[in-house]
PDB file of C-alpha atoms and ligand atoms in Angstrom:
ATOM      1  CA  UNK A   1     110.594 -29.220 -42.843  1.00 84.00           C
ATOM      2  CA  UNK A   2     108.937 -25.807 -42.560  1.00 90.00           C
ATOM      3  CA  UNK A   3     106.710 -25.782 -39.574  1.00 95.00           C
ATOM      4  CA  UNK A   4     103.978 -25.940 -37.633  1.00 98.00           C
ATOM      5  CA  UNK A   5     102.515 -27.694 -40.017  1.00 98.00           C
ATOM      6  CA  UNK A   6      98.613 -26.805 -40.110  1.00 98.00           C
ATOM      7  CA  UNK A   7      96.131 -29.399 -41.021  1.00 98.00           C
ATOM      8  CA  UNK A   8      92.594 -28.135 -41.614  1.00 98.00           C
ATOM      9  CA  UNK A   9      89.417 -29.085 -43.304  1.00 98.00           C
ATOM     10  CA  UNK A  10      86.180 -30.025 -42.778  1.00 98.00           C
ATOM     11  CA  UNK A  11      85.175 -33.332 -39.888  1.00 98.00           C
ATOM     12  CA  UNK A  12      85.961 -36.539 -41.649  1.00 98.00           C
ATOM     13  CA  UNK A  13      89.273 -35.135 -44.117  1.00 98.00           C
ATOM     14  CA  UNK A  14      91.485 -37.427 -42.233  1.00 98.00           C
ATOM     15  CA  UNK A  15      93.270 -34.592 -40.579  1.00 98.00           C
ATOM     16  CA  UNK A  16      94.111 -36.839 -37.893  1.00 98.00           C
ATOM     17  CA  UNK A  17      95.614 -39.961 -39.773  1.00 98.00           C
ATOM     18  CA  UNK A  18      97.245 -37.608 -41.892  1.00 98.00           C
ATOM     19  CA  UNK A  19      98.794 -35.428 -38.975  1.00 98.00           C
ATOM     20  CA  UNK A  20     100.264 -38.359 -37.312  1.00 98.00           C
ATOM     21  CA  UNK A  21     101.435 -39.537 -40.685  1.00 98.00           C
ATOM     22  CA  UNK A  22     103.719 -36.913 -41.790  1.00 98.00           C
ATOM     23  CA  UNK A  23     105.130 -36.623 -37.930  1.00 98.00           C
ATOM     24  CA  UNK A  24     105.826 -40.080 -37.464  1.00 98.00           C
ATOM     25  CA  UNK A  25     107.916 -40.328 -40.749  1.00 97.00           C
ATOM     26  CA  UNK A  26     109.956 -36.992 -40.337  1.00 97.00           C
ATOM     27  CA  UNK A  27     109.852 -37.605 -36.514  1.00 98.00           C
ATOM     28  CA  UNK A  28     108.717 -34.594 -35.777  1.00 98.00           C
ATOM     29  CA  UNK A  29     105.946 -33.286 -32.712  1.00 98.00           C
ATOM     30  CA  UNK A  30     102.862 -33.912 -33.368  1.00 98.00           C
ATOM     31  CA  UNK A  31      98.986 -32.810 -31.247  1.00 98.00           C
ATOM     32  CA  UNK A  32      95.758 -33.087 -32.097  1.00 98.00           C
ATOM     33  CA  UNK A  33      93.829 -29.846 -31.298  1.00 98.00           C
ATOM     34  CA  UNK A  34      90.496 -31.614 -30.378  1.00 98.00           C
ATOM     35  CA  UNK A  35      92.083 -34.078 -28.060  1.00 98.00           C
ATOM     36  CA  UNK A  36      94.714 -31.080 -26.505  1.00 98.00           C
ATOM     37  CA  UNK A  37      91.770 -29.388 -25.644  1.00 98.00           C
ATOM     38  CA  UNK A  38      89.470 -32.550 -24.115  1.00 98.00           C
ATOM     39  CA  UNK A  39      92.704 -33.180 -22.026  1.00 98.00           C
ATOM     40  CA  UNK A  40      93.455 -29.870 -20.751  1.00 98.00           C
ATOM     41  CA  UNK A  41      89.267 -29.025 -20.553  1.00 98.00           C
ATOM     42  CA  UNK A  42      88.890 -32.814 -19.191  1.00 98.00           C
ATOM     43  CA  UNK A  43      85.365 -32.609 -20.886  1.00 98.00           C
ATOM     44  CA  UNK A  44      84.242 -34.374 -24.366  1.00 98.00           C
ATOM     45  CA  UNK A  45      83.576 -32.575 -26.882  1.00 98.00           C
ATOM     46  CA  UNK A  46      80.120 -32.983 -26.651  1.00 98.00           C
ATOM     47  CA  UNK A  47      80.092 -32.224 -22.885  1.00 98.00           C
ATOM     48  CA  UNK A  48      81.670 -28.763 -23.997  1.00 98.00           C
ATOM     49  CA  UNK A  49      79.317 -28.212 -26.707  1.00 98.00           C
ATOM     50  CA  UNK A  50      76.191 -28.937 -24.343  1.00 98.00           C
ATOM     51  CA  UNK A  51      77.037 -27.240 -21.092  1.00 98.00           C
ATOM     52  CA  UNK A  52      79.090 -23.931 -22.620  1.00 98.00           C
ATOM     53  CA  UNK A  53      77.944 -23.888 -26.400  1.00 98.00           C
ATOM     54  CA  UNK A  54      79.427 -23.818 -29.739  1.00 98.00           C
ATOM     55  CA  UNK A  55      81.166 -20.000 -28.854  1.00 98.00           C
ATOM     56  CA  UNK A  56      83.009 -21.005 -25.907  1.00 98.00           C
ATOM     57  CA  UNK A  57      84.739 -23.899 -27.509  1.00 98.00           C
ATOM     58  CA  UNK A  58      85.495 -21.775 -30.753  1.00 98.00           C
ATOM     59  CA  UNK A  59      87.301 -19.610 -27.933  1.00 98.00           C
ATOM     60  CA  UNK A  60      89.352 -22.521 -26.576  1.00 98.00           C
ATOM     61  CA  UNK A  61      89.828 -23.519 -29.773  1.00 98.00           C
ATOM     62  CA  UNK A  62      91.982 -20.534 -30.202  1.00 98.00           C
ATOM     63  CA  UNK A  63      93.169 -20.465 -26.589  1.00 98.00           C
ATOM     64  CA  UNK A  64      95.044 -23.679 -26.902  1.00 98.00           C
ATOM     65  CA  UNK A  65      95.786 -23.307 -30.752  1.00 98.00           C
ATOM     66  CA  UNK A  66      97.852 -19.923 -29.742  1.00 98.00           C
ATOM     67  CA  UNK A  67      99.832 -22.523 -27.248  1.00 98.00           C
ATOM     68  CA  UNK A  68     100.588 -25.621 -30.060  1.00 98.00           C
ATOM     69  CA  UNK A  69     101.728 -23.486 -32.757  1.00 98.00           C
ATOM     70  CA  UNK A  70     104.415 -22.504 -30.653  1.00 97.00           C
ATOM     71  CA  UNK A  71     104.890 -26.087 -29.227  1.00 98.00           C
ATOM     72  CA  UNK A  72     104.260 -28.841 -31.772  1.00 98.00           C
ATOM     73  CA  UNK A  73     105.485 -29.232 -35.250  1.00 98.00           C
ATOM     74  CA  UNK A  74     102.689 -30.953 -36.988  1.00 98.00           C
ATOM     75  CA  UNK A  75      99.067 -29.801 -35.958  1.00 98.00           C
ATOM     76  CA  UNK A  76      95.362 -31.385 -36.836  1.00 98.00           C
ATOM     77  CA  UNK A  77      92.725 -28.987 -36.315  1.00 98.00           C
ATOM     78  CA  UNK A  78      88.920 -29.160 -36.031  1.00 98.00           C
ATOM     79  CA  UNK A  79      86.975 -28.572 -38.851  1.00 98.00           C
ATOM     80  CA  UNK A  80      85.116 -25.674 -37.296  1.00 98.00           C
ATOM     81  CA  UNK A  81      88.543 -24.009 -36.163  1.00 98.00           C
ATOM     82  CA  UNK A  82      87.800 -21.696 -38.906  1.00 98.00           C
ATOM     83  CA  UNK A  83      84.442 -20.306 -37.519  1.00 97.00           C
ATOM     84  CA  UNK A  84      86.342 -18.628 -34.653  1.00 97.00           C
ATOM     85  CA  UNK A  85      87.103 -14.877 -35.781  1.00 98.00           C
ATOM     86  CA  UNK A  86      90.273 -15.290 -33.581  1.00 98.00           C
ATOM     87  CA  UNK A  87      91.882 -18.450 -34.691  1.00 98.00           C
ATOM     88  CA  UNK A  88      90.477 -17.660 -37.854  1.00 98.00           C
ATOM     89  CA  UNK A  89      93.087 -14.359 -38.204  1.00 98.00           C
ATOM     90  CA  UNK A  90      96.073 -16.167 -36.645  1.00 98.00           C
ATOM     91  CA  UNK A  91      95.964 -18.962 -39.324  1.00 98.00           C
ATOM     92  CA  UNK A  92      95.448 -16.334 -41.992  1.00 98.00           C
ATOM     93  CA  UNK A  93      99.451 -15.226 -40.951  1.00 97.00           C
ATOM     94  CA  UNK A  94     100.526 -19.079 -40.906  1.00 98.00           C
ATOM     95  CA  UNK A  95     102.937 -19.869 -43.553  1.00 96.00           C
ATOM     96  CA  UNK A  96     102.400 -23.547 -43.948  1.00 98.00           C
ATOM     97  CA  UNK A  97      98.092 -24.295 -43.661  1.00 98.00           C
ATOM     98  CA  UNK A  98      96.994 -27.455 -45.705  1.00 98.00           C
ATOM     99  CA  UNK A  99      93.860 -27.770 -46.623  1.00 98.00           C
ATOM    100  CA  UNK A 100      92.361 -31.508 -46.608  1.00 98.00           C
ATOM    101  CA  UNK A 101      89.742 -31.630 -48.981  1.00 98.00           C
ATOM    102  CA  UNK A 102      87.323 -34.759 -49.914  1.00 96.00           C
ATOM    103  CA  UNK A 103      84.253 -35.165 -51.532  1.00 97.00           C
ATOM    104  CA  UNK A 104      81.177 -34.389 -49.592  1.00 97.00           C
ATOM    105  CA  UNK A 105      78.988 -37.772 -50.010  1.00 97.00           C
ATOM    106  CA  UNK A 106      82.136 -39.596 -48.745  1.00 97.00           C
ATOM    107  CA  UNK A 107      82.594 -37.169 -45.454  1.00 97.00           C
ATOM    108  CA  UNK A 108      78.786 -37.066 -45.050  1.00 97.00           C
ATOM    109  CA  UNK A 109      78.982 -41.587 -44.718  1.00 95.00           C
ATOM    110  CA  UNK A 110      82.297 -41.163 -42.390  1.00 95.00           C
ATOM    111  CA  UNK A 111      80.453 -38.866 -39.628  1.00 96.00           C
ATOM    112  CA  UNK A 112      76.842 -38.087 -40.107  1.00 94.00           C
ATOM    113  CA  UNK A 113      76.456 -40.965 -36.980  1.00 90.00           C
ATOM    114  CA  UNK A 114      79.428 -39.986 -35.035  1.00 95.00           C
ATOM    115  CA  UNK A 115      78.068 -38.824 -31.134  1.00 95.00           C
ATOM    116  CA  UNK A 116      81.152 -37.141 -30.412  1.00 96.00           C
ATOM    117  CA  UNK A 117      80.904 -34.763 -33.258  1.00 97.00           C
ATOM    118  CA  UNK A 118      78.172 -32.465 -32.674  1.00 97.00           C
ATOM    119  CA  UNK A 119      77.766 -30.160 -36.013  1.00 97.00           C
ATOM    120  CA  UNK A 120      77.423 -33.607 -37.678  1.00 96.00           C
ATOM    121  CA  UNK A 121      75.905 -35.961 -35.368  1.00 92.00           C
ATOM    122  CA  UNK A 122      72.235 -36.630 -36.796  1.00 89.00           C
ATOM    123  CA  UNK A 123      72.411 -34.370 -39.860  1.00 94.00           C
ATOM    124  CA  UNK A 124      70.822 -34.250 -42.751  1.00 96.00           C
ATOM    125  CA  UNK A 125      73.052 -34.894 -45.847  1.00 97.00           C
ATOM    126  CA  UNK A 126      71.782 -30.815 -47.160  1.00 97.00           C
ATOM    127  CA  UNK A 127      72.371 -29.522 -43.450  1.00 97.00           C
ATOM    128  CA  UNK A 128      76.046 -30.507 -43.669  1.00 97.00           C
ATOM    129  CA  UNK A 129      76.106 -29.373 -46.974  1.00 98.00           C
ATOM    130  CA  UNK A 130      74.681 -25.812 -45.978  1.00 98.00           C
ATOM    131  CA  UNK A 131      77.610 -26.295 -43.105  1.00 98.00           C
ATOM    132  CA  UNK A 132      80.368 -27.253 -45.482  1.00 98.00           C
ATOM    133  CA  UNK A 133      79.770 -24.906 -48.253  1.00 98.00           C
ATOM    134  CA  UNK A 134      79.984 -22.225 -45.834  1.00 98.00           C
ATOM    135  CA  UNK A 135      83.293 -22.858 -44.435  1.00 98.00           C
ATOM    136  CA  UNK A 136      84.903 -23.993 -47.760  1.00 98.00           C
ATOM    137  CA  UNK A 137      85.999 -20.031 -48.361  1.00 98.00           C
ATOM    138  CA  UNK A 138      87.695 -19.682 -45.648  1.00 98.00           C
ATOM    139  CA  UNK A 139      90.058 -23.160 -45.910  1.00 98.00           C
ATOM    140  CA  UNK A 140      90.687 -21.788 -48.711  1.00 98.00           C
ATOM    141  CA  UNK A 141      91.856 -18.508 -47.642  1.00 98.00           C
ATOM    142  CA  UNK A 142      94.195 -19.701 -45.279  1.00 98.00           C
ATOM    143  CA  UNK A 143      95.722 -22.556 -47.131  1.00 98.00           C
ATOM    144  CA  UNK A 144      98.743 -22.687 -49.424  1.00 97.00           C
ATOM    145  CA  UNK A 145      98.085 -25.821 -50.858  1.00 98.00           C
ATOM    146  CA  UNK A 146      94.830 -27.719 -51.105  1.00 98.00           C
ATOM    147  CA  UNK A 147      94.990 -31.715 -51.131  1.00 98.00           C
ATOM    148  CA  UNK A 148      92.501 -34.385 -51.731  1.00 98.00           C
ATOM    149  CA  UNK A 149      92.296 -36.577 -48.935  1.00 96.00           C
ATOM    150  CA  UNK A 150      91.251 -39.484 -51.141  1.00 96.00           C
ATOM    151  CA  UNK A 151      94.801 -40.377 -51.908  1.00 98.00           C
ATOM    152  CA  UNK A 152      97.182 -42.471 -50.129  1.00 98.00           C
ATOM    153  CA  UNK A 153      99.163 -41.226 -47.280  1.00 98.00           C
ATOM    154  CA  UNK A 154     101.926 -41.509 -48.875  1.00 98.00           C
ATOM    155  CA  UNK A 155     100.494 -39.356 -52.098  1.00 98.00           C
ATOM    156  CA  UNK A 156      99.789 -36.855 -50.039  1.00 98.00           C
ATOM    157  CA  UNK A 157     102.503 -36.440 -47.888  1.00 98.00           C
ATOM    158  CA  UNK A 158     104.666 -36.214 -51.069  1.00 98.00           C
ATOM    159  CA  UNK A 159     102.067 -33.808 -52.418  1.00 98.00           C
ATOM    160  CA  UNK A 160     102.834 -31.961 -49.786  1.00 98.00           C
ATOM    161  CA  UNK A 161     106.769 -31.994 -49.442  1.00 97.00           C
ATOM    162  CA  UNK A 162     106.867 -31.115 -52.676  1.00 97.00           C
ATOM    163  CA  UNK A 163     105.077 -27.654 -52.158  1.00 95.00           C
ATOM    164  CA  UNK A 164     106.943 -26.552 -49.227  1.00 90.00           C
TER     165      UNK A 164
HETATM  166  C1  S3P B   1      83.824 -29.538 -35.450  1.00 75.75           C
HETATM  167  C2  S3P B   1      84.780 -30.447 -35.829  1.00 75.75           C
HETATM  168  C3  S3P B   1      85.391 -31.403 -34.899  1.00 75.75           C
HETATM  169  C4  S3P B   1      85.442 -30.803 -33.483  1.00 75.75           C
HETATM  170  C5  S3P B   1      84.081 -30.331 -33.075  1.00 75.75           C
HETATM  171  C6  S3P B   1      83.487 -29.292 -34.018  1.00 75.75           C
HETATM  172  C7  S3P B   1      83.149 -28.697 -36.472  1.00 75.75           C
HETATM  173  O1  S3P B   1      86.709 -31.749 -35.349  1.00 75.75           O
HETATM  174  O2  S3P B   1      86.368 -29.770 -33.408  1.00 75.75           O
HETATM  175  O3  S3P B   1      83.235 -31.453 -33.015  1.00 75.75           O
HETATM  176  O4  S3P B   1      82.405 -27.773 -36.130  1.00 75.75           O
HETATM  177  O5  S3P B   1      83.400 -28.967 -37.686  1.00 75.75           O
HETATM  178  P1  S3P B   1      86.980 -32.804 -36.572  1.00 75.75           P
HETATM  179  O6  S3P B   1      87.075 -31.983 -37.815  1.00 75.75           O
HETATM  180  O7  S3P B   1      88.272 -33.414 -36.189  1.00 75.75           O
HETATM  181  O8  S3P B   1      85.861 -33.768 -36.585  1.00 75.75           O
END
């Protein structure tokens, strides 16, 4: 397979399930982004989010991105990773960027309680609308292929081998 392999989309995709998928059947690396950087950080999410702000974890988003491309196959990313001008531009030259893509009602059930996601935790169902439309651009910018999430894992990761 042609890698890193660059999951992104918006919270609630299933970048996660899907990451781990694909890696565990072509045993292949495979990191989170979110949990690389709560490990390396040792902070939640949240904790980042509340005693830095949103900027400084778009910044470590691309800090530690910069250091997984070049040392895991597979990569999930967080569905803000695209809000970050830096990260942003270095997944605009990745070959291989899949875009997850689900509808919004079903994303909006999945994390609109979560505590550990901050953009969503709380919001109203236009808020993350407002949020979502305004990122949906620039997924698709960077992506080669866009998949619905919806399907099976096994859809989609054959949806996927089949583009690469
Ligand atoms: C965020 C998405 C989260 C995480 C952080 C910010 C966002 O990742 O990076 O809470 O702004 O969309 P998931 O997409 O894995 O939930």
């Amino acid at each position: 397979m042609n890698t890193p392999l660059i999951l992104v989309g918006f919270m609630g995709t299933g970048k996660t399930t899907l990451g781990k998928h694909i890696a565990e059947k072509d045993q292949l690396t495979y990191v989170d982004l979110d949990e690389f950087i709560v490990q390396q950080e040792a902070k939640s999410i949240p904790e980042i989010f509340e005693e830095f702000g949103e900027e400084t974890f778009r910044s470590l988003e691309y800090k530690y991105l910069t250091i997984c491309i070049n040392r895991f196959d597979i990569i999930s990313t967080g569905g803000g990773i695209i809000e970050g001008e830096h990260a942003y531009n270095l997944l605009k030259n990745q070959n291989y960027v899949v875009w997850l893509d689900c509808e919004l009602n079903i994303l909006y059930n999945r994390i609109k309680n979560d505590s550990n996601r901050p953009n969503a935790n709380n919001k109203s169902f236009s808020k993350l609308k407002s949020l979502y439309s305004s990122r949906v651009s620039r997924y698709n910018e960077i992506a080669f292929i866009k998949v619905n999430s919806s399907k099976s894992l096994s859809n989609l990761y054959n949806e996927i081998m089949k583009s690469m």
